[in-house]
Tab-separated table of N, CA and C in Angstrom:
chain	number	residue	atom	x	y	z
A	1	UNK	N	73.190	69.994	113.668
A	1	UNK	CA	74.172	70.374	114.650
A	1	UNK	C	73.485	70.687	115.961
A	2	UNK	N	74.552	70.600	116.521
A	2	UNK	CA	73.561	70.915	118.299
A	2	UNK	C	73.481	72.390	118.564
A	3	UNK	N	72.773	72.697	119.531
A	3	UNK	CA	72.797	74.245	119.854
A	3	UNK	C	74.831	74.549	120.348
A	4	UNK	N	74.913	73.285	121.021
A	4	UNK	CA	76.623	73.323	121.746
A	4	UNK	C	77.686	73.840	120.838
A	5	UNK	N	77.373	73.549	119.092
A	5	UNK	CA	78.233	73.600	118.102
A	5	UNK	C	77.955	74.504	117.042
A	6	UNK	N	79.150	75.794	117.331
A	6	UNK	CA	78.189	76.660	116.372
A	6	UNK	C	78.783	76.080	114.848
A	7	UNK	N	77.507	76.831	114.148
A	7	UNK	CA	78.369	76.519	112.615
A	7	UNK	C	79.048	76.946	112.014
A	8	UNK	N	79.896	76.537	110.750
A	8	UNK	CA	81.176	76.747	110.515
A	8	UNK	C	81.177	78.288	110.220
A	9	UNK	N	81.970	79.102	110.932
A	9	UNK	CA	82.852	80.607	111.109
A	9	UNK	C	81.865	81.498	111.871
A	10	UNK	N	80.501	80.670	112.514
A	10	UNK	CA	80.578	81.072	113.800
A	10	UNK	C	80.787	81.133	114.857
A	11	UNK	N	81.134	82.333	115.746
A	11	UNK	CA	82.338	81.949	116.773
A	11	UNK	C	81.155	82.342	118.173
A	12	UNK	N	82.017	81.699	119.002
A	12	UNK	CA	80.963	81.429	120.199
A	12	UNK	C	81.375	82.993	121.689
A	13	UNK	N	80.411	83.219	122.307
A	13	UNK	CA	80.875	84.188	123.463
A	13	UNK	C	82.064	83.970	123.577
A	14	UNK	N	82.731	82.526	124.103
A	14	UNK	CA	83.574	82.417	124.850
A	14	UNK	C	84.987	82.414	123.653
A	15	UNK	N	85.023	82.294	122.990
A	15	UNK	CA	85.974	82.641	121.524
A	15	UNK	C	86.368	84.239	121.050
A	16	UNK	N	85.076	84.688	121.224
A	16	UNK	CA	85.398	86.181	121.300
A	16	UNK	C	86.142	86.891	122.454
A	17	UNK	N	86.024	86.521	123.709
A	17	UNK	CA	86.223	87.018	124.821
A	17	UNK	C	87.646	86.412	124.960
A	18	UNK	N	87.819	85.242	124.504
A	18	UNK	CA	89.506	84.835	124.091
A	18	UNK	C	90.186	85.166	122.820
A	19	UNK	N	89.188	86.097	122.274
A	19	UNK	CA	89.934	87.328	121.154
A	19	UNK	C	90.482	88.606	121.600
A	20	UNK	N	89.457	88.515	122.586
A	20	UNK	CA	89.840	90.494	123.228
A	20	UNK	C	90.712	89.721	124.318
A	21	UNK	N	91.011	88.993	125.029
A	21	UNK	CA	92.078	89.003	126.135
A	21	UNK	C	93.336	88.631	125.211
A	22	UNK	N	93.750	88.410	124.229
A	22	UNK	CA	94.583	87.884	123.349
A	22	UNK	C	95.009	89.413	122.598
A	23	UNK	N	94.068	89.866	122.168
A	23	UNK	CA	94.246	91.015	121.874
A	23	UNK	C	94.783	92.393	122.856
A	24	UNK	N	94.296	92.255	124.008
A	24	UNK	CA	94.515	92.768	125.248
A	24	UNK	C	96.278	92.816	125.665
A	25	UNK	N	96.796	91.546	125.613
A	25	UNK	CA	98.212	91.355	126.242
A	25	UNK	C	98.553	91.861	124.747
A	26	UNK	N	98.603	92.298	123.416
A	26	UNK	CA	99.699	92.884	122.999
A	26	UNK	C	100.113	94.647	122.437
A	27	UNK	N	101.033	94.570	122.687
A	27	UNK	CA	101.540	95.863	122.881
A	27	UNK	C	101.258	96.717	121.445
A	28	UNK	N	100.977	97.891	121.771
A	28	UNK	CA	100.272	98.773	120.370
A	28	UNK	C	101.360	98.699	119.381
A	29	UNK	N	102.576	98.370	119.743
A	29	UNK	CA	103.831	98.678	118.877
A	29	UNK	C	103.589	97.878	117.793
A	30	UNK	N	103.226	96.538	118.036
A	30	UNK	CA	103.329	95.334	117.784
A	30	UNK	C	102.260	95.568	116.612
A	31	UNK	N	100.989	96.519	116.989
A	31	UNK	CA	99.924	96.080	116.278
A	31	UNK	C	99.850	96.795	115.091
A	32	UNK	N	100.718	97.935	115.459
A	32	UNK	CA	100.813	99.096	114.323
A	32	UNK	C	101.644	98.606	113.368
A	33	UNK	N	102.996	97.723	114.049
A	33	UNK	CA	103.961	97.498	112.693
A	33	UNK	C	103.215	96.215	111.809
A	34	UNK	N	102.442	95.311	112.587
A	34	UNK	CA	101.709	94.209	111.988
A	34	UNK	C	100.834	94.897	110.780
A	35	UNK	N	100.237	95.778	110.883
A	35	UNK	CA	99.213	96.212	110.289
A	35	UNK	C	100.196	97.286	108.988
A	36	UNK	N	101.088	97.668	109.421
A	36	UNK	CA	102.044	98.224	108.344
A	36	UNK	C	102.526	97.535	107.550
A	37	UNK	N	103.156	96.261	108.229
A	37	UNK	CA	103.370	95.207	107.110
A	37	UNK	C	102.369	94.411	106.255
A	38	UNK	N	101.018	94.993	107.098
A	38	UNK	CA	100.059	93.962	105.759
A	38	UNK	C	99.750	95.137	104.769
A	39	UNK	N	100.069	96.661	105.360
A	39	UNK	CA	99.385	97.337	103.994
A	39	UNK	C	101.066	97.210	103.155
A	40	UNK	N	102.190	96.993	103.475
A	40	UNK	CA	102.822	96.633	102.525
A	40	UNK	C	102.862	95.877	101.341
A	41	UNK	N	102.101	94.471	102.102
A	41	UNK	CA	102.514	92.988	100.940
A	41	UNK	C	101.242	93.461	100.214
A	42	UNK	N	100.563	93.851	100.712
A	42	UNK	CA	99.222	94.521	99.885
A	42	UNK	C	99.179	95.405	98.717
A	43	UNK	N	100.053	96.532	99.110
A	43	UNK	CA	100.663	97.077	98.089
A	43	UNK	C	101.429	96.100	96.990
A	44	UNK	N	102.643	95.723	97.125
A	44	UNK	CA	103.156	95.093	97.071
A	44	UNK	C	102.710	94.392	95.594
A	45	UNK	N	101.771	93.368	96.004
A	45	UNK	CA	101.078	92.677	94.915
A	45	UNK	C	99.809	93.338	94.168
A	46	UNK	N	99.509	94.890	94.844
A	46	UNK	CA	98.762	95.396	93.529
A	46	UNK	C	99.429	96.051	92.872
A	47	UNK	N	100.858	96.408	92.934
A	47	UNK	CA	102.080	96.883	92.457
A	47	UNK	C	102.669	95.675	91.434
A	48	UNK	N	102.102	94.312	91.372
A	48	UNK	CA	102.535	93.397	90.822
A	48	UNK	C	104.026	93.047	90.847
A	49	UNK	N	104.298	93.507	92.440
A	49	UNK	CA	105.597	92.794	92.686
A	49	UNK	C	105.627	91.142	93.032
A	50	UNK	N	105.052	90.711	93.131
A	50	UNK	CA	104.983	89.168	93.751
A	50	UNK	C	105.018	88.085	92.276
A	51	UNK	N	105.696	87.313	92.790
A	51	UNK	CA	106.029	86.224	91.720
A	51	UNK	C	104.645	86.361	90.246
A	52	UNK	N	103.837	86.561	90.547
A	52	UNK	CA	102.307	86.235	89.768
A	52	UNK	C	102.588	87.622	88.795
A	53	UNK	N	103.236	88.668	89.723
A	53	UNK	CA	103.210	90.004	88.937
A	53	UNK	C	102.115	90.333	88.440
A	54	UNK	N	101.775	90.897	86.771
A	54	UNK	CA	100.456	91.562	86.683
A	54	UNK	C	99.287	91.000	86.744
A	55	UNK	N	99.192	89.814	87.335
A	55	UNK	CA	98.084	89.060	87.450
A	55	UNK	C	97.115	89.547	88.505
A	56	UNK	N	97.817	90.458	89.259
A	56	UNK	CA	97.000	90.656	90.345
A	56	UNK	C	97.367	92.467	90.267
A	57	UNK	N	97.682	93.156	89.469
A	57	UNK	CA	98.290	94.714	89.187
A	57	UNK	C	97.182	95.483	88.923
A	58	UNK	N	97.288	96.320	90.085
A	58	UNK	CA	95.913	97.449	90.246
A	58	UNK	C	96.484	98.196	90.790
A	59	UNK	N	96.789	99.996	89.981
A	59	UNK	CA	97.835	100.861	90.805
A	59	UNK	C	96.529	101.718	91.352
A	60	UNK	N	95.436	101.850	90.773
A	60	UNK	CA	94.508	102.400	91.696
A	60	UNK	C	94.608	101.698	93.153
A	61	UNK	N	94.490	100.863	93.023
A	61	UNK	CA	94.521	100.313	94.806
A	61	UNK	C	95.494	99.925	95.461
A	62	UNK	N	96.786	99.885	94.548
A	62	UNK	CA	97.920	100.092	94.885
A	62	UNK	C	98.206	101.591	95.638
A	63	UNK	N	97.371	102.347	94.982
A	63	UNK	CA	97.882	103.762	95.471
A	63	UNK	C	97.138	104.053	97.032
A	64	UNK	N	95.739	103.732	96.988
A	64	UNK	CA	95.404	103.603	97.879
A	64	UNK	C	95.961	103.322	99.286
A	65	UNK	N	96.567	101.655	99.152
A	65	UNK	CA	97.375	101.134	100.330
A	65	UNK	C	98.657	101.830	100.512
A	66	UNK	N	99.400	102.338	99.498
A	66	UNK	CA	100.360	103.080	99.804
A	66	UNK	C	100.065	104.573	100.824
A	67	UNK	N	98.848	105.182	100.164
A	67	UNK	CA	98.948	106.144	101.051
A	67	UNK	C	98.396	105.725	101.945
A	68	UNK	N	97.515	104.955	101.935
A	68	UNK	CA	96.969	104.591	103.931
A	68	UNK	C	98.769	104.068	104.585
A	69	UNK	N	99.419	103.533	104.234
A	69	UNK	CA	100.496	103.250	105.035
A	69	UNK	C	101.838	103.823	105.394
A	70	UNK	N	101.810	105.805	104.330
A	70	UNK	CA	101.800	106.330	104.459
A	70	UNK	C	101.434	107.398	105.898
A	71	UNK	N	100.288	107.183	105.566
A	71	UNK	CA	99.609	108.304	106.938
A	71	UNK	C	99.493	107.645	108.299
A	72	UNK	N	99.789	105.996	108.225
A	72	UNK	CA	99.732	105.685	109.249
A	72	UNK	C	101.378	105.560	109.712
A	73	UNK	N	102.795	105.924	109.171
A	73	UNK	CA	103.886	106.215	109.456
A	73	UNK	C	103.915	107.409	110.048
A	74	UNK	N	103.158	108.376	109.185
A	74	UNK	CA	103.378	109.400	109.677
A	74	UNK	C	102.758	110.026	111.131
A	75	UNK	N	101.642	109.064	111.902
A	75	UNK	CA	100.890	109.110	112.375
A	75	UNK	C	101.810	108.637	113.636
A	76	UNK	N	102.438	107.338	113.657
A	76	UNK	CA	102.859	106.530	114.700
A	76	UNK	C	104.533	106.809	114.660
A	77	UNK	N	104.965	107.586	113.716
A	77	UNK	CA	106.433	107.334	113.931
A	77	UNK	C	106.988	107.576	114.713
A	78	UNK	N	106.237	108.716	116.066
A	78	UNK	CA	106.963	108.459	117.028
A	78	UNK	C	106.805	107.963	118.456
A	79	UNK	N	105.519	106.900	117.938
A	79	UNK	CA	104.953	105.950	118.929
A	79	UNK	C	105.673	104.689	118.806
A	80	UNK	N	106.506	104.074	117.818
A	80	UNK	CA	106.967	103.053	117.619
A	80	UNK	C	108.632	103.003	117.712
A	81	UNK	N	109.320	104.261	117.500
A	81	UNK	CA	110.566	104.234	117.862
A	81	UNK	C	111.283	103.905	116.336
A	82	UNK	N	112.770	104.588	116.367
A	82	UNK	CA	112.846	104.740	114.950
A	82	UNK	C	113.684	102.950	114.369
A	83	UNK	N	113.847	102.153	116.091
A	83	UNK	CA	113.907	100.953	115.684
A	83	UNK	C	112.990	100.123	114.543
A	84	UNK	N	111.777	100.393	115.173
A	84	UNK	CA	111.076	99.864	114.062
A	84	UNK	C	110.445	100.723	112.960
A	85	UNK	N	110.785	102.287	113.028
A	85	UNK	CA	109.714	103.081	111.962
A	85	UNK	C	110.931	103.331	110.895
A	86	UNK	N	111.938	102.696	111.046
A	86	UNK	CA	113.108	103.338	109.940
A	86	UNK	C	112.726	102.035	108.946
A	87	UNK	N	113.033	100.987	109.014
A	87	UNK	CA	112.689	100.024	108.038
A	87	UNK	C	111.353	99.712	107.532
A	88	UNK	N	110.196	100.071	108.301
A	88	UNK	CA	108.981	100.777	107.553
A	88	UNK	C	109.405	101.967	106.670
A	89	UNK	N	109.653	102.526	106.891
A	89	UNK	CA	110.367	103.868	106.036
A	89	UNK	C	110.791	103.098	104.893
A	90	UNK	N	111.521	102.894	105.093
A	90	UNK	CA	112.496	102.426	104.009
A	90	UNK	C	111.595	101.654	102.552
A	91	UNK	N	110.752	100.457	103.318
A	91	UNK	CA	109.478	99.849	102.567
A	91	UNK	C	108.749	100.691	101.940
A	92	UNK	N	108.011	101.778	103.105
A	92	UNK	CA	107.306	102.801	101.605
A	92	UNK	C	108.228	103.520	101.020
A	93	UNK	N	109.053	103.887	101.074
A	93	UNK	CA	109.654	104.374	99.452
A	93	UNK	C	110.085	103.867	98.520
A	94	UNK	N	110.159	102.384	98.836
A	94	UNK	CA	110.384	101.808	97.818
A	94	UNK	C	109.367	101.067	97.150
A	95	UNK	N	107.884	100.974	97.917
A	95	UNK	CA	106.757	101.100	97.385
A	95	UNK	C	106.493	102.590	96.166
A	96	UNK	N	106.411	103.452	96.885
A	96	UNK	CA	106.262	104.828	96.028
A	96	UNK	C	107.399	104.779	94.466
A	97	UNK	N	108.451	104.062	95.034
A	97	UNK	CA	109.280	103.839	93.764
A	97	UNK	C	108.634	102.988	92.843
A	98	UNK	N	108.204	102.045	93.125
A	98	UNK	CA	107.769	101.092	92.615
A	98	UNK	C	107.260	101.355	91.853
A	99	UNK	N	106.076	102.703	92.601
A	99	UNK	CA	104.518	103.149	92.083
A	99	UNK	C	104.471	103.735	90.721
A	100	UNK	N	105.858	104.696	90.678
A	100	UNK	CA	106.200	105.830	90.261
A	100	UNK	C	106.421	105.194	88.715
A	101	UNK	N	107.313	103.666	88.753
A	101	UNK	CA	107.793	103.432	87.497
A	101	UNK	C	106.889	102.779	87.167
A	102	UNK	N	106.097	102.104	87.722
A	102	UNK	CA	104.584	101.154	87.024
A	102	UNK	C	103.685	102.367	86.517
A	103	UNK	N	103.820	103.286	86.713
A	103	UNK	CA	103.041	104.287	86.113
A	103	UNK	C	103.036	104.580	84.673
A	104	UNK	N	102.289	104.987	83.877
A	104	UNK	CA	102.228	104.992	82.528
A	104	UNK	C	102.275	106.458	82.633
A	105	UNK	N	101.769	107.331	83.271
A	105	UNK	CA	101.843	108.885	83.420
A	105	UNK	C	102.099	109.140	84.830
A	106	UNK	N	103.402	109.371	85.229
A	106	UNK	CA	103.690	109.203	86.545
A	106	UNK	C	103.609	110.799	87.185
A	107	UNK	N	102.757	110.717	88.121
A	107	UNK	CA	102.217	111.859	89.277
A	107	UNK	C	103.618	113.102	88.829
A	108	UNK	N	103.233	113.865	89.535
A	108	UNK	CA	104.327	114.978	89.403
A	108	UNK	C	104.831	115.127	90.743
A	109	UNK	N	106.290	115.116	91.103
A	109	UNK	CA	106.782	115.239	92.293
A	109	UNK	C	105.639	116.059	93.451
A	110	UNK	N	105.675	115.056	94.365
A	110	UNK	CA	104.922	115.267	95.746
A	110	UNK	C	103.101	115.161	95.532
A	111	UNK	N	103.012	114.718	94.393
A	111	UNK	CA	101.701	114.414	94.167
A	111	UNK	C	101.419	112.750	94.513
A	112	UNK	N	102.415	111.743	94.309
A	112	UNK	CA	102.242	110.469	94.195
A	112	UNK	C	101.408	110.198	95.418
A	113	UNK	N	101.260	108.799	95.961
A	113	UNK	CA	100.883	108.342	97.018
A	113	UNK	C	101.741	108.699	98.337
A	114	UNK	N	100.932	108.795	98.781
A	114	UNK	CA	101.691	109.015	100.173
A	114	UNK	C	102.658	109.986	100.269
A	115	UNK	N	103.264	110.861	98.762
A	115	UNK	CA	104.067	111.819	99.464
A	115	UNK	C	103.251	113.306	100.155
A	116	UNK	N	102.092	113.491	100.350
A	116	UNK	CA	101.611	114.506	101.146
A	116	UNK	C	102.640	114.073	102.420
A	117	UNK	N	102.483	112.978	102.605
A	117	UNK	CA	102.968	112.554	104.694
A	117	UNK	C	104.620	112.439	104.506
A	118	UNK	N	105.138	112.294	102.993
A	118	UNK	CA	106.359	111.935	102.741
A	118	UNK	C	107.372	112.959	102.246
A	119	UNK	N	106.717	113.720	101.191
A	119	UNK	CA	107.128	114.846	100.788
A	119	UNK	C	107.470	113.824	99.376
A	120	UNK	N	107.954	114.650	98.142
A	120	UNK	CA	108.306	114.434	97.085
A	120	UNK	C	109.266	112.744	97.209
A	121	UNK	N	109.195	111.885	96.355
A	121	UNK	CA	109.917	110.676	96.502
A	121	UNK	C	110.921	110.565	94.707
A	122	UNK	N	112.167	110.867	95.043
A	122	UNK	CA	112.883	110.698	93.602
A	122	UNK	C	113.573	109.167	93.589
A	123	UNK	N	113.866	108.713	92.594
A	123	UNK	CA	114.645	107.497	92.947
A	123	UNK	C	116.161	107.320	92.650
């Protein structure tokens, strides 16, 4: 390869610098709910909700992503407006529901994931 061509998934000055101006024009709202929705589907499928189900079921790290997306609701909810933090809402508790019945010995009210930032979750 030439010096001109980097190799494959290395990225060049000028690629990076059209990462941060790309990154630059969007709005924090945008980046927080993006990033909420990936610790969702994340959850999600270590919750073995996704078609594959327990193929991919890990409530240890299920619990994990729940409470990181958790603390980051509780963190931004009133940086994002309850346009977009109510239907995040809505997603983690029905993650925590999720959590609660995949459980074989399920937490004791306000112990689960994420209810420190949530408070107790019944269904």
């Amino acid at each position: 390869m030439s010096d001109a061509t980097p190799a494959p998934g290395e990225e060049t000055s000028a690629d990076f610098d059209a990462m941060t101006r790309d990154i630059a024009e969007v709005p924090a709202v945008e980046v927080i709910v993006t990033v909420a929705v990936n610790l969702m589907s994340a959850a999600a499928v270590k919750l073995g909700l996704t078609e594959e189900g327990d193929a991919h079921k890990d409530l240890d790290e299920a619990r994990k992503l729940v409470h990181a997306l958790a603390g980051l609701l509780d963190a931004s909810t009133t940086e994002i407006s309850s346009f977009h933090a109510a239907p995040l809402k809505d997603g983690l508790k029905s993650l925590q529901l999720a959590f609660r019945e995949a459980s074989v010995v399920p937490d004791e009210p306000g112990q689960g994931p994420g209810e420190k930032y949530t408070g107790p979750v019944f269904g």
